Amino acid sequence: MSDWTEGYVTDVGYTFGYYRELNPLHAKIALQDYNVACPEVQTACELGFGQGISINIHAAASKTQWYGTDFIPEQADFARQMAKASGADVHIFNDSFEAFAKRKDLPDFDFIGLHGIWSWISNNNRRIIVNFIKKKLKPGGVLYISYNTLPGWADFVSLRHIMSLYMDDMADPKQNRLEQISGCVDFLDRFLSTNPAFAQANPFVRTRLQRLHKEDAHYLAHEYFNRDWLPMHFTDMTQWLQDTGMDYICSTHYLDHVNQFNISRDQEKLLNSIHPFLFRETVRDFMVNRQFRAEYWVKNTRELNKKEKEKILQTQRYILVEPRSDITLKVPGPAGSLDLDPAQYEPVLDLMADYRPRTLRQMEKELESNSIKFPQLYQAIIVLMGKRCIEPVQDKEDVSQVKQDTDKLNSFLCQQVLAKEDIHALASPMTGGGISLDIIDQIFVEISRQGNDSPQQWVEYAWQQLSSVGRQVIKDGTPLDSEEESLAELHLRAEMFMQKRLPILNVLGIA
Ligand SMILES: C[S@@+](CC[C@H](N)C(=O)[O-])C[C@H]1O[C@@H](n2cnc3c(N)ncnc32)[C@H](O)[C@@H]1O
């Protein structure tokens, strides 16, 4: 492998994921939950943007000026194509982190984000990123960072060692990387079938191996087959950032903000008896066997005062983004799913089921006749955001100003969806971020945006599009073989799209 990669897999492109944690509006909402001020984000930066879906969606859907880099040329090219299509204010670079950090043409940033980078790069690159944050993040600015965590990956660290050795010593040099990876996974199968004592002591590695089999090979290449793969404890992360003036604020996952969905009463009691924050947070990670942390940090934190907090309650709007009838009152918990209290959640969901944005104070007023108290309403909104049913909405003027750019980006993405297997999101001017949609819904969006409102024609168009590239219709995770079954499924999907999804996508400014 040549030097510029520093051991990073660069001969296989990454997946086309979208990550809403990189949307500065979500940072604002999560930080206010911890009473911390978020700056108005005028300049933002994404390090290692991969295929560039998130950076382009956020640039098109908001007035924030975005900068970002990724050193795989094909990925940066695709990111530039999206930027050209939307016409948004986004500056895409094809630099290594080292070269990017040395640029003289970058502004200082209100927000720096890196998703899926930290655990997969060398210590040298970690140092470069820390120095970049130190130098380029403005006081009050927000850092979003995610990384693989211990203790959740402890058992896999040793299996990953075997995988690295296999690639160095056993992989067939005549094969391409994806074939070598498949050979490695086959080897692990054979190895575990001999019932090694390692697997007896660490039985969960068998489940991990089953999961590897189901993963996209491009994802596997970037996730496990870089030279560097370093899950770390939260305390190690805090060591890395200790000289930057950054404070850890919170998890970006709203459900992490609520103890009852994560730990038992006894565990909560023990945690409450621990005062040093780092120790408490680490014990909590052990309680949930945390594998992945996604965090917001702030440089020179400032607390919100009462007036600012009230202003957010009066001005920040939220909208329901999932069909009301599809929303269950369940959330994932440590031992299976947990039930939400219908008396707390049903009235909120019913109120929001007209898909009109509302502030928390408006909701409070409209729910006056119910017995819901404000703290319950507030918690319901946090939890429903955690369930991805509700999204924050950006200011009205911003919504209209960015609509043209999101329309252009969405047309481009809809045209790409057949070629790029896993583009799962379109840009919403309303939320300033992405909304998840699978390939079939994206095809329906594309044709309905052309003014066609006949579900019969949507089906014909979708079938013709999918068949032209040999893509099968998937039902409940299973590809359908016959045309008859495929068309029947597409009809069902078109009906559902028209009745449930389209009205929401209209409000979100996507369809
Ligand atoms: C696991 S991928 C994550 C991509 C993207 N953030 C996402 O989550 O979809 C890591 C990305 O970091 C980029 N990368 C790794 N090392 C880099 C470096 N030294 N300089 C620039 N980009 C780098 C890779 O090209 C890759 O696209």
Coordinates of C-alpha atoms and ligand atoms in Angstrom, one line a residue:
M1 CA 0.0 0.0 0.0
S2 CA 1.4 3.4 -0.9
D3 CA 2.3 6.0 1.7
W4 CA -0.4 8.6 1.2
T5 CA -3.1 6.2 2.5
E6 CA -1.4 5.6 5.9
G7 CA -2.8 2.1 5.9
Y8 CA -6.4 3.2 5.1
V9 CA -8.3 1.1 2.6
T10 CA -8.6 3.3 -0.5
D11 CA -9.2 0.8 -3.3
V12 CA -12.8 0.2 -2.2
G13 CA -15.3 3.0 -2.1
Y14 CA -17.4 3.6 1.1
T15 CA -21.1 3.4 1.5
F16 CA -23.6 6.3 0.8
G17 CA -24.8 6.8 4.4
Y18 CA -26.5 9.9 5.7
Y19 CA -25.9 11.0 9.3
R20 CA -28.3 13.5 10.9
E21 CA -25.9 14.1 13.9
L22 CA -23.8 16.2 11.4
N23 CA -26.8 18.5 11.1
P24 CA -25.9 21.6 13.3
L25 CA -29.6 22.0 14.1
H26 CA -29.5 18.7 15.9
A27 CA -26.5 19.9 17.9
K28 CA -28.5 23.0 18.9
I29 CA -31.4 20.8 20.2
A30 CA -29.2 18.3 22.0
L31 CA -27.1 21.0 23.6
Q32 CA -30.2 22.9 24.9
D33 CA -31.3 19.7 26.5
Y34 CA -28.1 20.1 28.6
N35 CA -28.5 23.8 29.1
V36 CA -25.6 24.6 26.8
A37 CA -25.5 27.4 24.2
C38 CA -25.0 26.5 20.5
P39 CA -23.6 29.2 18.2
E40 CA -25.4 30.3 15.1
V41 CA -23.6 27.9 12.7
Q42 CA -22.5 30.0 9.7
T43 CA -19.4 27.9 8.8
A44 CA -19.1 24.1 9.2
C45 CA -16.6 21.5 8.3
E46 CA -16.8 17.7 7.8
L47 CA -13.6 15.7 8.0
G48 CA -13.6 12.4 6.0
F49 CA -17.0 12.9 4.3
G50 CA -16.9 9.6 2.5
Q51 CA -19.2 9.7 -0.5
G52 CA -20.3 13.2 0.6
I53 CA -24.0 12.6 1.1
S54 CA -24.3 14.3 4.5
I55 CA -22.1 17.3 3.7
N56 CA -24.1 17.9 0.5
I57 CA -27.5 17.5 2.1
H58 CA -26.6 19.8 4.9
A59 CA -25.1 22.4 2.6
A60 CA -28.1 22.4 0.2
A61 CA -30.7 22.3 3.0
S62 CA -29.3 25.2 5.2
K63 CA -27.6 28.5 4.8
T64 CA -24.5 27.2 6.5
Q65 CA -21.3 27.4 4.4
W66 CA -19.8 23.9 4.4
Y67 CA -16.2 22.8 3.9
G68 CA -15.0 19.2 3.9
T69 CA -12.3 16.8 2.7
D70 CA -11.9 13.2 1.9
F71 CA -8.7 11.7 0.4
I72 CA -10.3 9.1 -1.9
P73 CA -10.4 10.8 -5.3
E74 CA -13.5 9.0 -6.6
Q75 CA -15.5 9.9 -3.5
A76 CA -14.4 13.6 -3.6
D77 CA -15.5 13.6 -7.3
F78 CA -18.9 12.2 -6.5
A79 CA -19.3 14.8 -3.7
R80 CA -18.3 17.5 -6.2
Q81 CA -20.9 16.3 -8.7
M82 CA -23.6 16.7 -6.0
A83 CA -22.3 20.1 -5.0
K84 CA -22.4 21.2 -8.7
A85 CA -26.0 19.8 -9.0
S86 CA -27.3 21.7 -6.0
G87 CA -25.3 24.9 -6.5
A88 CA -25.1 25.1 -2.7
D89 CA -22.3 26.9 -0.8
V90 CA -20.1 23.9 -0.3
H91 CA -16.3 23.6 -0.7
I92 CA -15.2 20.0 -1.4
F93 CA -11.5 19.1 -1.1
N94 CA -9.7 16.0 -2.0
D95 CA -6.9 16.5 0.6
S96 CA -5.6 14.3 3.3
F97 CA -6.3 15.6 6.8
E98 CA -2.7 16.7 7.0
A99 CA -2.9 18.7 3.8
F100 CA -6.3 20.1 4.6
A101 CA -5.2 21.3 8.0
K102 CA -2.4 23.2 6.4
R103 CA -4.6 25.1 4.0
K104 CA -4.6 28.9 4.3
D105 CA -8.0 29.4 2.5
L106 CA -10.2 28.0 5.3
P107 CA -12.4 30.1 7.6
D108 CA -12.7 29.4 11.3
F109 CA -15.6 27.0 12.0
D110 CA -18.6 27.1 14.3
F111 CA -19.1 23.4 13.8
I112 CA -16.6 20.6 13.0
G113 CA -18.0 17.0 12.5
L114 CA -16.4 13.7 11.8
H115 CA -18.4 10.5 11.6
G116 CA -16.8 7.1 11.5
I117 CA -13.3 8.4 11.3
W118 CA -11.6 8.5 14.7
S119 CA -11.3 4.7 15.3
W120 CA -10.0 3.9 11.8
I121 CA -7.0 6.3 11.4
S122 CA -3.5 6.4 12.7
N123 CA -2.4 8.2 15.9
N124 CA -0.6 10.7 13.7
N125 CA -3.9 11.6 12.0
R126 CA -5.7 11.8 15.4
R127 CA -3.1 14.4 16.4
I128 CA -3.6 16.3 13.2
I129 CA -7.4 16.4 13.8
V130 CA -7.0 17.4 17.4
N131 CA -4.7 20.3 16.4
F132 CA -7.2 21.3 13.7
I133 CA -9.9 21.5 16.2
K134 CA -7.7 23.5 18.5
K135 CA -6.8 25.9 15.8
K136 CA -10.0 26.1 13.6
L137 CA -13.0 25.6 15.9
K138 CA -14.2 29.0 17.2
P139 CA -14.8 29.6 20.9
G140 CA -18.3 28.3 21.6
G141 CA -18.1 26.1 18.5
V142 CA -19.4 22.5 18.5
L143 CA -17.5 19.3 17.7
Y144 CA -19.4 16.2 16.6
I145 CA -17.3 13.0 16.9
S146 CA -18.1 9.3 16.9
Y147 CA -16.0 6.3 17.6
N148 CA -16.0 2.6 18.4
T149 CA -15.9 2.2 22.2
L150 CA -14.7 -0.2 24.8
P151 CA -15.9 -2.3 26.6
G152 CA -18.4 -3.1 23.8
W153 CA -15.7 -4.2 21.3
A154 CA -13.4 -5.9 23.9
D155 CA -14.1 -9.5 22.6
F156 CA -13.7 -8.5 19.0
V157 CA -10.3 -6.8 19.4
S158 CA -8.5 -10.2 19.3
L159 CA -10.6 -11.6 16.4
R160 CA -9.8 -8.5 14.4
H161 CA -6.1 -9.3 15.1
I162 CA -6.6 -12.6 13.4
M163 CA -8.4 -10.8 10.5
S164 CA -5.4 -8.4 10.0
L165 CA -2.9 -11.3 10.1
Y166 CA -5.0 -13.2 7.6
M167 CA -4.9 -10.3 5.2
D168 CA -1.1 -9.9 5.6
D169 CA -0.1 -13.5 5.5
M170 CA -2.9 -15.6 3.9
A171 CA -4.9 -13.5 1.5
D172 CA -4.4 -14.4 -2.2
P173 CA -2.5 -11.5 -3.8
K174 CA -4.1 -12.3 -7.2
Q175 CA -7.6 -11.5 -5.7
N176 CA -9.1 -8.0 -5.4
R177 CA -9.7 -6.7 -1.9
L178 CA -13.4 -7.6 -1.8
E179 CA -12.5 -11.2 -2.7
Q180 CA -9.8 -11.3 -0.1
I181 CA -12.2 -10.0 2.5
S182 CA -14.7 -12.7 1.6
G183 CA -11.9 -15.3 1.9
C184 CA -11.1 -13.9 5.4
V185 CA -14.7 -14.2 6.5
D186 CA -14.8 -17.8 5.2
F187 CA -11.6 -18.5 7.2
L188 CA -13.2 -17.1 10.3
D189 CA -16.2 -19.5 9.7
R190 CA -13.8 -22.5 9.5
F191 CA -11.8 -21.3 12.5
L192 CA -14.9 -20.9 14.7
S193 CA -16.3 -24.2 13.6
T194 CA -13.4 -25.9 15.3
N195 CA -14.8 -24.5 18.6
P196 CA -11.6 -22.7 19.8
A197 CA -11.4 -22.0 23.5
F198 CA -11.3 -18.3 22.5
A199 CA -14.9 -18.5 21.2
Q200 CA -16.0 -20.5 24.3
A201 CA -14.7 -17.7 26.5
N202 CA -16.1 -15.0 24.2
P203 CA -19.3 -16.6 22.8
F204 CA -20.6 -13.3 21.4
V205 CA -18.0 -13.4 18.6
R206 CA -20.1 -16.0 16.9
T207 CA -23.0 -13.6 16.6
R208 CA -20.6 -10.9 15.4
L209 CA -19.4 -13.3 12.7
Q210 CA -23.0 -13.9 11.6
R211 CA -23.4 -10.1 11.3
L212 CA -20.3 -9.8 9.2
H213 CA -21.9 -12.2 6.7
K214 CA -24.8 -9.8 6.3
E215 CA -22.8 -6.6 5.9
D216 CA -22.1 -4.7 2.7
A217 CA -18.6 -5.7 1.6
H218 CA -17.6 -2.0 1.0
Y219 CA -18.6 -1.3 4.6
L220 CA -16.6 -4.3 5.9
A221 CA -13.5 -3.1 4.0
H222 CA -13.6 0.3 5.7
E223 CA -14.8 -0.9 9.0
Y224 CA -12.4 -3.8 9.8
F225 CA -9.7 -3.9 7.2
N226 CA -7.8 -0.7 7.7
R227 CA -4.4 -0.9 9.3
D228 CA -5.8 1.0 12.2
W229 CA -8.9 0.0 14.1
L230 CA -8.8 1.2 17.7
P231 CA -11.9 1.2 19.9
M232 CA -11.3 3.2 23.0
H233 CA -12.8 4.0 26.4
F234 CA -14.4 7.3 26.9
T235 CA -11.6 8.4 29.2
D236 CA -9.1 7.9 26.4
M237 CA -11.1 10.2 24.1
T238 CA -11.2 12.8 26.9
Q239 CA -7.4 12.5 27.1
W240 CA -7.0 13.2 23.4
L241 CA -9.1 16.4 23.6
Q242 CA -7.8 17.5 27.0
D243 CA -5.7 20.5 25.7
T244 CA -8.3 21.8 23.2
G245 CA -10.5 23.7 25.6
M246 CA -13.4 21.3 24.7
D247 CA -16.0 20.1 27.2
Y248 CA -18.0 16.9 26.6
I249 CA -21.7 17.8 26.6
C250 CA -23.8 14.8 25.6
S251 CA -24.6 11.9 23.4
T252 CA -26.0 12.8 20.0
H253 CA -28.5 10.0 20.5
Y254 CA -31.6 11.4 22.2
L255 CA -32.6 8.1 23.8
D256 CA -29.2 8.1 25.6
H257 CA -30.4 11.2 27.4
V258 CA -33.1 9.3 29.3
N259 CA -31.8 6.8 31.9
Q260 CA -35.0 4.7 32.0
F261 CA -34.4 3.4 28.4
N262 CA -30.8 2.4 29.1
I263 CA -30.2 1.2 32.7
S264 CA -32.1 -0.4 35.5
R265 CA -33.2 1.3 38.7
D266 CA -30.4 -0.4 40.6
Q267 CA -27.9 0.7 38.1
E268 CA -29.2 4.3 38.2
K269 CA -28.9 4.2 42.0
L270 CA -25.3 3.1 41.8
L271 CA -24.5 5.7 39.2
N272 CA -26.1 8.5 41.3
S273 CA -23.7 7.6 44.1
I274 CA -20.7 8.2 41.9
H275 CA -19.7 11.9 41.7
P276 CA -16.6 12.1 39.5
F277 CA -18.1 12.5 36.0
L278 CA -15.5 10.5 34.0
F279 CA -15.8 7.5 36.3
R280 CA -19.6 7.7 36.3
E281 CA -19.8 7.9 32.5
T282 CA -17.3 5.0 32.1
V283 CA -19.3 2.8 34.6
R284 CA -22.4 3.7 32.5
D285 CA -20.7 2.5 29.4
F286 CA -19.9 -0.8 31.1
M287 CA -23.6 -1.0 32.2
V288 CA -24.8 -0.8 28.6
N289 CA -21.7 -2.6 27.2
R290 CA -21.3 0.5 24.9
Q291 CA -19.9 -0.2 21.4
F292 CA -20.2 3.1 19.8
R293 CA -20.2 6.7 21.1
A294 CA -21.5 9.7 19.2
E295 CA -20.9 12.9 21.0
Y296 CA -21.2 16.6 21.0
W297 CA -18.4 18.6 22.6
V298 CA -18.2 22.4 22.9
K299 CA -15.2 24.7 23.1
N300 CA -15.4 27.2 26.0
T301 CA -18.9 26.1 27.0
R302 CA -21.5 28.7 27.9
E303 CA -24.6 27.9 29.8
L304 CA -27.9 29.1 28.4
N305 CA -29.6 31.6 30.6
K306 CA -33.3 31.4 31.4
K307 CA -34.3 34.0 28.8
E308 CA -32.4 32.1 26.0
K309 CA -33.9 28.8 27.1
E310 CA -37.4 30.3 27.0
K311 CA -36.7 31.8 23.6
I312 CA -35.8 28.4 22.2
L313 CA -39.1 26.9 23.7
Q314 CA -41.0 29.7 22.0
T315 CA -39.3 29.7 18.6
Q316 CA -37.8 26.3 17.9
R317 CA -40.4 24.3 15.8
Y318 CA -40.7 20.5 15.4
I319 CA -42.5 18.4 12.9
L320 CA -43.7 14.8 12.7
V321 CA -41.9 13.1 9.8
E322 CA -43.3 9.5 10.0
P323 CA -46.9 8.5 9.2
R324 CA -48.8 8.7 12.5
S325 CA -50.4 5.3 11.9
D326 CA -47.0 3.6 11.6
I327 CA -45.6 4.9 14.9
T328 CA -45.5 2.3 17.7
L329 CA -45.2 3.2 21.4
K330 CA -42.1 1.2 21.8
V331 CA -38.4 2.0 22.2
P332 CA -35.4 -0.3 22.3
G333 CA -34.2 -0.9 25.9
P334 CA -31.4 -2.9 27.5
A335 CA -33.4 -6.1 27.7
G336 CA -35.7 -5.8 24.7
S337 CA -38.2 -3.1 23.8
L338 CA -39.9 -0.9 26.4
D339 CA -43.4 0.5 26.2
L340 CA -44.0 4.2 26.2
D341 CA -46.9 5.5 28.3
P342 CA -49.9 6.1 25.9
A343 CA -51.3 8.9 28.2
Q344 CA -48.0 10.8 27.6
Y345 CA -47.4 10.0 24.0
E346 CA -50.7 9.5 22.2
P347 CA -51.9 13.1 22.7
V348 CA -48.6 14.6 21.4
L349 CA -48.6 12.3 18.4
D350 CA -52.3 13.0 17.6
L351 CA -51.6 16.8 17.8
M352 CA -48.6 16.5 15.5
A353 CA -50.5 14.2 13.1
D354 CA -51.5 17.2 10.9
Y355 CA -47.7 17.4 10.0
R356 CA -47.6 21.2 10.9
P357 CA -44.5 22.4 12.6
R358 CA -45.1 23.7 16.2
T359 CA -43.0 25.0 19.0
L360 CA -43.0 23.4 22.4
R361 CA -44.9 26.4 23.8
Q362 CA -47.5 26.0 21.1
M363 CA -47.9 22.3 21.8
E364 CA -48.2 23.0 25.5
K365 CA -51.1 25.4 24.8
E366 CA -52.9 23.1 22.4
L367 CA -52.5 20.2 24.9
E368 CA -53.9 22.3 27.8
S369 CA -57.0 20.2 28.1
N370 CA -55.0 17.0 28.5
S371 CA -53.4 16.2 31.8
I372 CA -49.8 16.3 30.3
K373 CA -47.5 18.6 32.2
F374 CA -44.8 20.5 30.4
P375 CA -41.9 18.3 31.5
Q376 CA -43.7 15.2 30.1
L377 CA -44.3 17.0 26.8
Y378 CA -40.7 18.0 26.6
Q379 CA -39.5 14.5 27.3
A380 CA -42.0 13.1 24.8
I381 CA -40.4 15.3 22.1
I382 CA -36.9 14.3 23.0
V383 CA -37.9 10.6 22.9
L384 CA -39.8 10.9 19.6
M385 CA -36.7 12.6 18.1
G386 CA -34.7 9.6 19.4
K387 CA -37.2 7.3 17.6
R388 CA -36.7 9.5 14.5
C389 CA -40.4 10.3 14.3
I390 CA -40.0 14.0 15.0
E391 CA -37.4 16.4 13.6
P392 CA -36.5 19.9 14.5
V393 CA -37.4 22.5 11.8
Q394 CA -35.3 25.5 10.8
D395 CA -36.4 29.1 10.6
K396 CA -39.1 30.0 8.0
E397 CA -36.9 32.3 6.0
D398 CA -34.2 29.7 5.7
V399 CA -36.8 27.1 4.5
S400 CA -37.8 29.2 1.5
Q401 CA -34.2 30.4 0.7
V402 CA -32.8 26.8 0.4
K403 CA -35.7 25.2 -1.4
Q404 CA -34.2 25.6 -4.9
D405 CA -30.9 24.0 -3.9
T406 CA -32.6 21.0 -2.2
D407 CA -34.8 20.5 -5.2
K408 CA -31.8 20.4 -7.5
L409 CA -29.9 18.1 -5.2
N410 CA -32.9 15.8 -4.7
S411 CA -33.3 15.5 -8.5
F412 CA -29.7 14.5 -8.8
L413 CA -29.9 11.9 -6.0
C414 CA -33.1 10.4 -7.4
Q415 CA -31.3 9.9 -10.7
Q416 CA -28.3 8.3 -9.0
V417 CA -30.3 6.0 -6.8
L418 CA -30.3 3.2 -9.4
A419 CA -26.6 3.3 -9.9
K420 CA -25.5 3.8 -6.3
E421 CA -27.1 1.1 -4.3
D422 CA -27.5 2.7 -1.0
I423 CA -28.4 6.3 -1.1
H424 CA -31.1 6.4 1.5
A425 CA -31.9 10.0 2.1
L426 CA -33.1 13.2 0.4
A427 CA -32.7 16.8 1.5
S428 CA -35.5 18.6 3.3
P429 CA -35.5 22.4 3.3
M430 CA -37.8 22.2 6.3
T431 CA -35.5 20.3 8.6
G432 CA -32.2 21.5 7.1
G433 CA -31.2 17.8 6.9
G434 CA -31.9 14.5 5.3
I435 CA -35.0 12.3 5.4
S436 CA -34.7 8.6 5.0
L437 CA -36.3 7.1 2.0
D438 CA -35.7 3.7 0.3
I439 CA -35.0 3.3 -3.4
I440 CA -38.6 2.7 -4.4
D441 CA -39.9 5.7 -2.5
Q442 CA -37.1 7.8 -4.2
I443 CA -38.3 6.6 -7.6
F444 CA -41.9 7.5 -6.7
V445 CA -40.6 11.0 -5.5
E446 CA -38.9 11.5 -8.8
I447 CA -41.9 10.7 -11.0
S448 CA -44.4 12.5 -8.8
R449 CA -42.1 15.6 -8.9
Q450 CA -42.6 15.6 -12.6
G451 CA -46.3 16.2 -12.0
N452 CA -47.4 12.6 -12.5
D453 CA -50.0 11.7 -9.8
S454 CA -51.1 8.3 -11.1
P455 CA -50.0 5.4 -8.9
Q456 CA -50.5 3.1 -11.8
Q457 CA -47.9 5.0 -13.8
W458 CA -45.6 5.2 -10.8
V459 CA -45.6 1.4 -10.7
E460 CA -44.9 1.1 -14.4
Y461 CA -42.1 3.7 -14.2
A462 CA -40.5 2.1 -11.1
W463 CA -40.7 -1.4 -12.6
Q464 CA -39.1 -0.2 -15.8
Q465 CA -36.4 1.7 -13.9
L466 CA -35.5 -1.3 -11.6
S467 CA -35.6 -3.8 -14.4
S468 CA -33.3 -1.7 -16.6
V469 CA -30.5 -2.2 -14.1
G470 CA -31.5 -5.7 -13.0
R471 CA -32.6 -4.6 -9.5
Q472 CA -35.1 -6.8 -7.8
V473 CA -38.0 -5.6 -5.7
I474 CA -37.5 -6.5 -2.1
K475 CA -40.3 -7.5 0.2
D476 CA -39.6 -8.0 4.0
G477 CA -35.9 -8.4 3.2
T478 CA -36.5 -11.0 0.5
P479 CA -35.9 -10.3 -3.2
L480 CA -39.0 -11.2 -5.4
D481 CA -38.3 -13.4 -8.4
S482 CA -41.4 -13.1 -10.5
E483 CA -42.6 -10.0 -12.4
E484 CA -46.1 -10.7 -11.1
E485 CA -45.1 -10.6 -7.4
S486 CA -42.9 -7.6 -8.0
L487 CA -45.7 -5.6 -9.7
A488 CA -48.1 -6.6 -6.9
E489 CA -45.6 -5.3 -4.3
L490 CA -45.0 -2.1 -6.2
H491 CA -48.8 -1.5 -6.4
L492 CA -49.0 -1.9 -2.6
R493 CA -46.0 0.4 -2.1
A494 CA -47.4 3.0 -4.5
E495 CA -50.7 3.1 -2.6
M496 CA -48.9 3.4 0.7
F497 CA -46.7 6.1 -0.7
M498 CA -49.7 8.1 -2.0
Q499 CA -51.7 7.8 1.2
K500 CA -49.1 8.0 3.9
R501 CA -45.7 9.2 2.7
L502 CA -46.5 11.8 0.0
P503 CA -48.4 14.2 2.2
I504 CA -45.5 14.3 4.6
L505 CA -42.9 14.7 1.9
N506 CA -44.9 17.6 0.5
V507 CA -44.8 19.4 3.9
L508 CA -41.1 18.6 4.1
G509 CA -40.5 20.3 0.8
I510 CA -39.2 17.0 -0.8
A511 CA -42.0 16.0 -3.1
Ligands
LIG1 C1 -15.3 4.8 7.5 S1 -15.3 6.1 6.3 C2 -16.5 7.2 6.9 C3 -17.0 8.1 5.8 C4 -18.1 9.0 6.2 N1 -17.8 9.9 7.3 C5 -19.4 8.2 6.5 O1 -19.6 8.0 7.7 O2 -20.1 7.8 5.6 C6 -13.8 7.0 6.6 C7 -13.5 8.0 5.5 O3 -12.4 8.8 5.9 C8 -11.5 9.0 4.8 N2 -10.1 9.1 5.3 C9 -9.5 8.2 6.0 N3 -8.2 8.7 6.3 C10 -8.1 9.9 5.8 C11 -7.1 10.9 5.7 N4 -5.9 10.7 6.3 N5 -7.4 12.1 5.1 C12 -8.6 12.3 4.5 N6 -9.6 11.4 4.5 C13 -9.4 10.2 5.1 C14 -11.7 7.8 3.9 O4 -11.4 8.0 2.6 C15 -13.2 7.4 4.2 O5 -14.0 8.0 3.2

